[in-house]
Amino acid sequence: MSLPLQGLKAIVTGGSRGIGRAIAVELARQGSDVAIAYKGSAEAAAEVVAEIEGLGRRALAVQTDVGDFVQAGNLVSEATRQLGGLDILVNNAGITRDKLLLGMRPEDWDDVIRTNLTGCFNVTQQAMRSLVRNRKGAIVNITSVSGRVGMKGQANYSAAKAGIIGFTKAMAKELASRNITVNAVAPGFIDTDMTKTLAPEYLKGVTDFIPMGRIGQSWEVAKAVAFLASPDARYITGQMIVVDGGLTM
């Protein structure tokens, strides 16, 4: 039986852990060959590659600082060359430097904007050429509920993620005539290394405000991304799917 993403080639940035890892594995599970970009742990990236290859798909990991335009370009060229093309781009790489604005250093602002928002531009701008040449493809940008409603202590992160929402809509309009869809997925509180650093009492307080009464799982975000990357979503573009258990409805 044919899989939804059979034979497609994908890049997932920030693909060595958390939500990015879940996305990379889910795309592979649905038939795609996957290149992941990682910045830190080569060991974690190798584990993801092994897991994808265990599913019978091709995989590679490219160490990349997506905030650097040249490195982002190298990622795209290596992935395209080794996988034999590009059909799906998932911009997931992101960092946090949370603190109240009064205590936020300029570098806290710059680092988050550079990785989360500029990184999205750097990879997309250089991946577009392959997608436009093919006259088909899907781009899925990972934003956040922080970009939708704003979060205390996250002025930098909220600004970057709100920027991704605007970027998504603009790119959707630019690329629609080339049969390329551009959408966003906005996770809420998801069980990742990032949420594990939160104080238990804070997490309990947040959970009390989530109508579904729990934080989400990475695979639940990955399923939404895989749908938007699939042929089933060919007439959906410029949209944002919120995966937050009803927190921001």
Coordinates of C-alpha atoms in Angstrom, one line a residue:
M1 CA 0.0 0.0 0.0
S2 CA 1.3 3.4 -1.0
L3 CA 2.2 5.8 1.9
P4 CA 1.1 9.4 1.9
L5 CA 4.7 10.8 1.5
Q6 CA 6.1 7.9 -0.5
G7 CA 9.2 8.9 -2.4
L8 CA 9.3 12.5 -1.2
K9 CA 12.4 14.3 0.1
A10 CA 12.3 16.5 3.3
I11 CA 14.4 18.8 5.3
V12 CA 13.6 19.3 9.0
T13 CA 15.6 21.9 10.9
G14 CA 16.1 21.4 14.6
G15 CA 15.5 17.7 13.9
S16 CA 17.7 16.0 16.5
R17 CA 15.4 16.3 19.5
G18 CA 11.9 17.2 20.8
I19 CA 9.3 18.2 18.3
G20 CA 11.8 18.3 15.4
R21 CA 12.8 14.7 16.1
A22 CA 9.2 13.6 16.2
I23 CA 8.4 15.4 12.9
A24 CA 11.4 13.9 11.1
V25 CA 10.5 10.3 12.2
E26 CA 6.8 10.8 11.3
L27 CA 7.7 12.1 7.8
A28 CA 9.9 9.0 7.4
R29 CA 7.1 6.7 8.8
Q30 CA 4.8 8.1 6.1
G31 CA 7.3 7.4 3.3
S32 CA 9.7 10.4 3.1
D33 CA 13.5 10.4 3.0
V34 CA 14.7 13.0 5.5
A35 CA 17.6 15.3 6.1
I36 CA 17.8 16.8 9.6
A37 CA 19.7 19.9 10.6
Y38 CA 21.1 20.0 14.1
K39 CA 23.3 22.5 15.9
G40 CA 24.5 20.8 19.0
S41 CA 24.6 17.0 19.7
A42 CA 26.0 14.9 16.9
E43 CA 25.1 11.8 18.9
A44 CA 21.4 12.8 19.2
A45 CA 21.3 13.5 15.4
A46 CA 22.9 10.1 14.7
E47 CA 20.2 8.4 16.7
V48 CA 17.5 10.1 14.6
V49 CA 19.2 9.1 11.4
A50 CA 19.4 5.5 12.6
E51 CA 15.8 5.5 13.6
I52 CA 14.8 6.8 10.1
E53 CA 17.0 4.3 8.4
G54 CA 15.4 1.6 10.5
L55 CA 12.1 2.5 8.8
G56 CA 13.7 1.8 5.4
R57 CA 14.2 5.5 4.4
R58 CA 17.3 7.4 3.5
A59 CA 18.5 9.9 6.1
L60 CA 21.3 12.3 6.8
A61 CA 22.2 14.9 9.4
V62 CA 23.9 18.2 8.6
Q63 CA 25.3 20.3 11.4
T64 CA 23.9 23.7 10.8
D65 CA 23.5 27.1 12.5
V66 CA 20.3 28.1 10.6
G67 CA 20.9 31.7 11.7
D68 CA 24.0 31.8 9.4
F69 CA 23.0 32.3 5.7
V70 CA 25.9 30.3 4.3
Q71 CA 25.4 27.4 6.6
A72 CA 21.7 27.3 5.8
G73 CA 22.6 27.2 2.1
N74 CA 25.0 24.3 2.7
L75 CA 22.2 22.4 4.4
V76 CA 19.9 22.8 1.5
S77 CA 22.5 21.9 -1.1
E78 CA 23.7 18.8 0.8
A79 CA 20.2 17.6 1.5
T80 CA 19.2 18.1 -2.1
R81 CA 22.3 16.4 -3.5
Q82 CA 22.2 13.4 -1.2
L83 CA 18.5 12.8 -1.2
G84 CA 18.1 13.6 -4.9
G85 CA 15.7 16.5 -4.6
L86 CA 13.5 18.4 -2.2
D87 CA 9.7 18.3 -1.8
I88 CA 9.1 19.3 1.9
L89 CA 10.7 21.9 4.1
V90 CA 9.9 22.0 7.9
N91 CA 11.4 25.1 9.6
N92 CA 11.4 23.9 13.2
A93 CA 14.8 25.2 14.6
G94 CA 14.3 27.4 17.6
I95 CA 15.8 28.5 20.9
T96 CA 14.5 30.4 24.0
R97 CA 16.2 33.0 26.2
D98 CA 13.3 33.7 28.5
K99 CA 13.2 36.7 30.9
L100 CA 11.2 39.8 31.6
L101 CA 12.0 42.6 29.1
L102 CA 13.5 44.8 31.9
G103 CA 16.2 42.2 32.4
M104 CA 16.6 41.1 28.8
R105 CA 20.0 41.7 27.3
P106 CA 20.4 42.7 23.7
E107 CA 22.1 39.4 22.9
D108 CA 19.0 37.5 24.4
W109 CA 16.9 39.4 21.9
D110 CA 19.3 39.0 18.9
D111 CA 20.0 35.3 19.4
V112 CA 16.3 34.3 19.5
I113 CA 15.4 36.5 16.5
R114 CA 18.4 35.3 14.6
T115 CA 17.7 31.6 15.1
N116 CA 14.0 31.4 15.1
L117 CA 13.0 34.1 12.6
T118 CA 16.1 34.8 10.5
G119 CA 16.8 31.1 10.4
C120 CA 13.4 30.5 8.9
F121 CA 14.2 33.1 6.1
N122 CA 17.7 31.7 5.5
V123 CA 16.6 28.2 4.9
T124 CA 13.4 29.0 3.0
Q125 CA 14.9 31.5 0.7
Q126 CA 17.6 29.0 -0.4
A127 CA 15.2 26.0 -0.5
M128 CA 12.7 27.8 -2.7
R129 CA 14.7 27.4 -5.8
S130 CA 14.4 23.6 -5.8
L131 CA 10.7 23.8 -4.9
V132 CA 10.0 26.3 -7.6
R133 CA 11.9 24.3 -10.2
N134 CA 9.7 21.3 -9.3
R135 CA 6.6 23.4 -9.4
K136 CA 5.3 21.6 -6.3
G137 CA 6.1 21.2 -2.7
A138 CA 5.1 22.0 0.9
I139 CA 6.7 24.3 3.5
V140 CA 5.6 24.0 7.1
N141 CA 6.8 26.5 9.6
I142 CA 6.7 25.8 13.3
T143 CA 5.5 28.8 15.2
S144 CA 4.0 28.8 18.7
V145 CA 1.0 29.9 20.7
S146 CA 3.5 32.5 22.1
G147 CA 3.4 34.1 18.7
R148 CA -0.4 34.1 18.6
V149 CA -1.2 35.5 22.0
G150 CA 2.2 36.7 23.5
M151 CA 3.7 35.3 26.7
K152 CA 5.1 37.0 29.7
G153 CA 8.8 36.7 29.9
Q154 CA 9.0 35.8 26.2
A155 CA 9.0 39.1 24.3
N156 CA 11.8 37.9 22.1
Y157 CA 10.3 34.5 21.5
S158 CA 6.8 35.8 21.0
A159 CA 8.1 38.4 18.5
A160 CA 10.0 35.8 16.5
K161 CA 7.1 33.4 16.4
A162 CA 4.6 36.1 15.5
G163 CA 7.0 37.0 12.7
I164 CA 6.9 33.4 11.4
I165 CA 3.1 33.6 11.2
G166 CA 3.4 36.8 9.0
F167 CA 6.2 35.2 7.0
T168 CA 4.1 32.1 6.4
K169 CA 1.2 34.1 5.0
A170 CA 3.4 36.2 2.7
M171 CA 5.2 33.2 1.3
A172 CA 1.9 31.4 0.8
K173 CA 0.8 34.2 -1.5
E174 CA 4.2 34.3 -3.3
L175 CA 4.4 30.6 -4.0
A176 CA 0.7 29.6 -4.6
S177 CA 1.0 30.0 -8.3
R178 CA 3.9 27.5 -8.3
N179 CA 1.8 24.9 -6.6
I180 CA 3.7 25.2 -3.4
T181 CA 1.8 25.4 -0.1
V182 CA 3.1 27.3 2.9
N183 CA 1.5 26.7 6.3
A184 CA 2.3 26.9 10.0
V185 CA 1.8 24.8 13.1
A186 CA 1.5 26.4 16.4
P187 CA 2.2 24.1 19.4
G188 CA 1.1 25.0 22.9
F189 CA 2.7 23.4 25.9
I190 CA 4.3 20.1 24.6
D191 CA 6.2 17.5 26.6
T192 CA 9.8 18.3 25.5
D193 CA 13.2 19.1 27.2
M194 CA 12.1 22.7 27.1
T195 CA 9.0 22.1 29.3
K196 CA 10.9 19.8 31.6
T197 CA 12.8 22.8 32.8
L198 CA 9.7 24.5 34.0
A199 CA 8.8 24.4 37.7
P200 CA 6.2 21.7 38.5
E201 CA 3.9 24.3 40.2
Y202 CA 4.1 26.5 37.1
L203 CA 3.3 23.6 34.8
K204 CA 0.4 22.5 37.0
G205 CA -1.0 26.1 36.8
V206 CA -0.7 26.0 33.0
T207 CA -2.3 22.6 32.8
D208 CA -5.3 23.9 34.8
F209 CA -6.0 26.4 32.0
I210 CA -5.8 23.8 29.2
P211 CA -9.3 22.6 28.4
M212 CA -8.0 19.1 27.6
G213 CA -6.3 19.0 31.0
R214 CA -2.9 17.9 29.9
I215 CA 0.2 19.1 28.0
G216 CA 0.6 17.7 24.5
Q217 CA 3.0 15.1 23.0
S218 CA 5.5 15.7 20.3
W219 CA 3.9 13.1 18.0
E220 CA 0.7 15.1 18.1
V221 CA 2.4 18.1 16.6
A222 CA 4.2 15.8 14.1
K223 CA 0.9 14.4 12.8
A224 CA -0.3 17.9 12.0
V225 CA 2.9 18.7 10.2
A226 CA 2.8 15.5 8.2
F227 CA -0.8 16.2 7.1
L228 CA 0.1 19.7 5.9
A229 CA 3.1 18.2 4.0
S230 CA 0.9 15.6 2.3
P231 CA -1.0 15.6 -1.0
D232 CA -4.2 15.6 1.1
A233 CA -3.5 19.2 2.0
R234 CA -2.8 20.5 -1.5
Y235 CA -5.6 23.1 -1.3
I236 CA -4.6 24.4 2.1
T237 CA -2.2 27.3 2.2
G238 CA -1.4 30.3 4.3
Q239 CA -3.1 28.7 7.3
M240 CA -2.1 27.9 10.9
I241 CA -3.0 24.8 12.8
V242 CA -2.9 25.3 16.6
V243 CA -2.0 22.2 18.6
D244 CA -2.6 23.3 22.2
G245 CA -5.4 21.3 23.7
G246 CA -7.7 24.4 23.4
L247 CA -5.5 26.7 25.5
T248 CA -5.8 29.7 23.2
M249 CA -9.2 29.2 21.7

